[in-house]
XYZ file of C-alpha atoms in Angstrom:
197
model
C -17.741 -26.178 0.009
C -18.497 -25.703 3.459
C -21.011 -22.339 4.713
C -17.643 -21.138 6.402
C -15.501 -20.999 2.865
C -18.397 -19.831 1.106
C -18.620 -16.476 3.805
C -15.405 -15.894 3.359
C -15.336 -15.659 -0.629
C -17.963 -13.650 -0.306
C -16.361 -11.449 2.552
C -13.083 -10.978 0.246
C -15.388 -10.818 -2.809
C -16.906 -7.636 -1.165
C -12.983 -6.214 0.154
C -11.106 -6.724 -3.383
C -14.504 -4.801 -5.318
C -14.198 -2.108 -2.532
C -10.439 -2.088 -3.165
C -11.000 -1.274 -6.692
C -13.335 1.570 -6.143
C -11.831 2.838 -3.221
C -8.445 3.210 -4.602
C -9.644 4.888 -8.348
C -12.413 6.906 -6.390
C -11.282 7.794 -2.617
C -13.295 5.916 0.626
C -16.112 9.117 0.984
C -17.000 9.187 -2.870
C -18.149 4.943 -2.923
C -21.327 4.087 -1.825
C -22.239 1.108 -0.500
C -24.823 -0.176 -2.904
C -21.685 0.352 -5.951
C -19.257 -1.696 -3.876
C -21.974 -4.597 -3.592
C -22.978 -4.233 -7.089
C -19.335 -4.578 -8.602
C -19.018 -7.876 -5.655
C -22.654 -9.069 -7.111
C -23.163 -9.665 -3.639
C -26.950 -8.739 -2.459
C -27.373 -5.258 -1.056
C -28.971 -6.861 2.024
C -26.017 -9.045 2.790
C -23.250 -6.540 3.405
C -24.205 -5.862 7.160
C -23.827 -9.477 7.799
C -19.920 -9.602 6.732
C -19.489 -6.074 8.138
C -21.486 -3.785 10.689
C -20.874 -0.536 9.380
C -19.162 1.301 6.267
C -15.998 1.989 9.374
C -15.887 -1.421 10.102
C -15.531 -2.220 5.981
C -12.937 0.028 5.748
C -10.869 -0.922 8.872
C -10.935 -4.678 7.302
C -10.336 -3.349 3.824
C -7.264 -1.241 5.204
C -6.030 -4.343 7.326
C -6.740 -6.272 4.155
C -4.574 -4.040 1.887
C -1.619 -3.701 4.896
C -1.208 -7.310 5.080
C -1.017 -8.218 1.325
C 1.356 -5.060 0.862
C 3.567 -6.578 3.775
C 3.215 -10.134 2.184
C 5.043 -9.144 -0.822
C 7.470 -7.083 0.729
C 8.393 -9.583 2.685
C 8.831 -12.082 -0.567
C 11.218 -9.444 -1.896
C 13.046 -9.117 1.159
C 13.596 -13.073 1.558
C 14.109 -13.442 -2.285
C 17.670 -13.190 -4.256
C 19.846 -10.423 -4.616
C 21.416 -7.947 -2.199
C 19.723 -5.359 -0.167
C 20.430 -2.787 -2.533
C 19.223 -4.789 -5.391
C 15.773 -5.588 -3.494
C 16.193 -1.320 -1.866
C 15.878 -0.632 -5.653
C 13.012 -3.143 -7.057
C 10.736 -1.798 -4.258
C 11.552 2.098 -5.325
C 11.377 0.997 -9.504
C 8.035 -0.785 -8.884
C 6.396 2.850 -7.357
C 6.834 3.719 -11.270
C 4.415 2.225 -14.073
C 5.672 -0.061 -16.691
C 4.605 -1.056 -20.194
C 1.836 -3.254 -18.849
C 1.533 -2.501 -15.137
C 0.291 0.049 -12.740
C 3.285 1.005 -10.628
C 2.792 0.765 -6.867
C 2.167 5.056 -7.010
C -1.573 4.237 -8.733
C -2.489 1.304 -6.578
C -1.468 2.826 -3.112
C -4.453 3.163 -0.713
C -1.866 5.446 1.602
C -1.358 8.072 -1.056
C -5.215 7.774 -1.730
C -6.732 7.558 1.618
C -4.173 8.817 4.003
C -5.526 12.530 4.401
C -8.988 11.622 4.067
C -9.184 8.481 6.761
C -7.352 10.735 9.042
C -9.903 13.191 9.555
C -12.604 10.327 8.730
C -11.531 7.494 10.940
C -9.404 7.573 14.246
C -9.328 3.427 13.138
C -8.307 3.409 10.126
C -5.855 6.110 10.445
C -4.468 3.943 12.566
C -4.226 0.794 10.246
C -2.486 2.538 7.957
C -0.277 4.148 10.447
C 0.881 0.963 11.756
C 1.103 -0.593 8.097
C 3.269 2.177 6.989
C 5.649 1.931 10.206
C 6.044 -1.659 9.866
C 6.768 -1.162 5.980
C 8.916 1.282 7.533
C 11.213 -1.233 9.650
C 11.566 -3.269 6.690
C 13.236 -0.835 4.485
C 15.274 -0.264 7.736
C 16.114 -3.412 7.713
C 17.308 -3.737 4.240
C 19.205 -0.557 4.918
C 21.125 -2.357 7.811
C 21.512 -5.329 5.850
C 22.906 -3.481 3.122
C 25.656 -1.651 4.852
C 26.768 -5.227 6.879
C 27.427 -6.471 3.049
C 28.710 -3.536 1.379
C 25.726 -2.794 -0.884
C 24.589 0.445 -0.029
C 26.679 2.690 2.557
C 25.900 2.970 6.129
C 23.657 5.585 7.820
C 24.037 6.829 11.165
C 19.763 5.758 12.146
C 18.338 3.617 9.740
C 14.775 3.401 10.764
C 14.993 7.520 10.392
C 16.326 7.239 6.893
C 13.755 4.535 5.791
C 11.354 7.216 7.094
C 12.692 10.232 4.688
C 13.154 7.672 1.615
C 9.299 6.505 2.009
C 8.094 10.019 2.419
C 10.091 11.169 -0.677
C 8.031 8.229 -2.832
C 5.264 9.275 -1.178
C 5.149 13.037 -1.549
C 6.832 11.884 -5.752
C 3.693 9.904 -5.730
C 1.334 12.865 -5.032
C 3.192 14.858 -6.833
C 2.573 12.773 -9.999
C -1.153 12.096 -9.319
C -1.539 15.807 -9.546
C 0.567 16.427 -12.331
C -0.331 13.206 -14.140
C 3.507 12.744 -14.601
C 5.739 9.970 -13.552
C 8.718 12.812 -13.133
C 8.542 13.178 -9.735
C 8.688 9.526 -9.410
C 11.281 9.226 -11.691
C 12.998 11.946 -10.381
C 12.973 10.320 -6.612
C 14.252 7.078 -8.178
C 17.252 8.915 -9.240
C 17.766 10.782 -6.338
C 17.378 7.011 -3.919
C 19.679 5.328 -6.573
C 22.233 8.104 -6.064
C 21.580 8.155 -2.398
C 22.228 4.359 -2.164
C 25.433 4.364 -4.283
C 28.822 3.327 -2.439
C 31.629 6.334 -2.984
């Protein structure tokens, strides 16, 4: 294993332990010295992979945008028709029987207010990762009215906007209620909204 591969384990060792804090506990309430004890990674070491706590949570936000766009992506490009992949991306927001819904994992309902007033850069980064996540729905919207799946709208990349602020105002809406209703209650309201007449 070359000294190159072996930084970068150690780099993403240090992003997916931060990850898992970050996103339980919020970016202001995780210490440094916890995020390099749950990477067993030397407390001396993490200024080497990253010069500040910013600069760890810019790569850990570009980190998180990038995977999130990866699998989007794979649903977009997989089977089915736009409404069919319009709908797995809303149902997966929800928990299931053995997984964490996209609701508890999401670093934008956890960290949006607090990087904004925290970090001009990583507001930002998630900024840009939700408009591009934004364009994609828009996307599948457009593709979905050319085949007949879901009916047309007069600006797609406006309605994309309302449908992923409706998941994400559900989503805060359940963390504070510790309810998937609001959640559940969005997925029936996208389903209906996505239903040919």
């Amino acid at each position: 294993m070359t000294e190159q591969k072996k930084s970068d384990q150690t780099r993403q060792k240090i992003l997916t332990a931060g990850r898992a804090l970050i996103s339980k506990h919020g970016f202001g309430a995780v210490g440094l010295a916890r995020i390099l004890r749950e990477s067993d990674v030397p407390k001396g070491s993490f200024y080497y992979y990253f010069p500040s706590k910013d600069a760890f949570g810019q790569a850990l936000l570009h980190d998180y945008v990038d995977d999130y766009l990866a699998r989007m992506d794979a649903l977009c490009s997989g089977p089915g028709s736009a409404r069919d992949k319009l709908l797995s991306f809303w149902s997966a927001w929800l928990a299931h029987a053995h997984s964490e819904g996209i609701a508890n994992q999401c670093l934008v309902v956890k960290l949006g207010a607090e990087v904004a007033d925290l970090s001009d850069a990583m507001r930002r980064i998630l900024d840009d990762g939700v408009a591009q996540l934004v364009g994609r729905i828009a996307q599948l919207l457009v593709a979905g009215a050319e085949e007949g799946s879901v009916p047309p709208v007069a600006d797609p990349r406006a309605t994309a906007q309302m449908l992923y602020a409706k998941f994400l105002g559900a989503a805060i809406l359940s963390k504070l209620s510790q309810d998937q209703v609001p959640l559940q209650q969005a997925l029936s309201e996208t389903t209906d909204f996505l239903t040919i007449r």
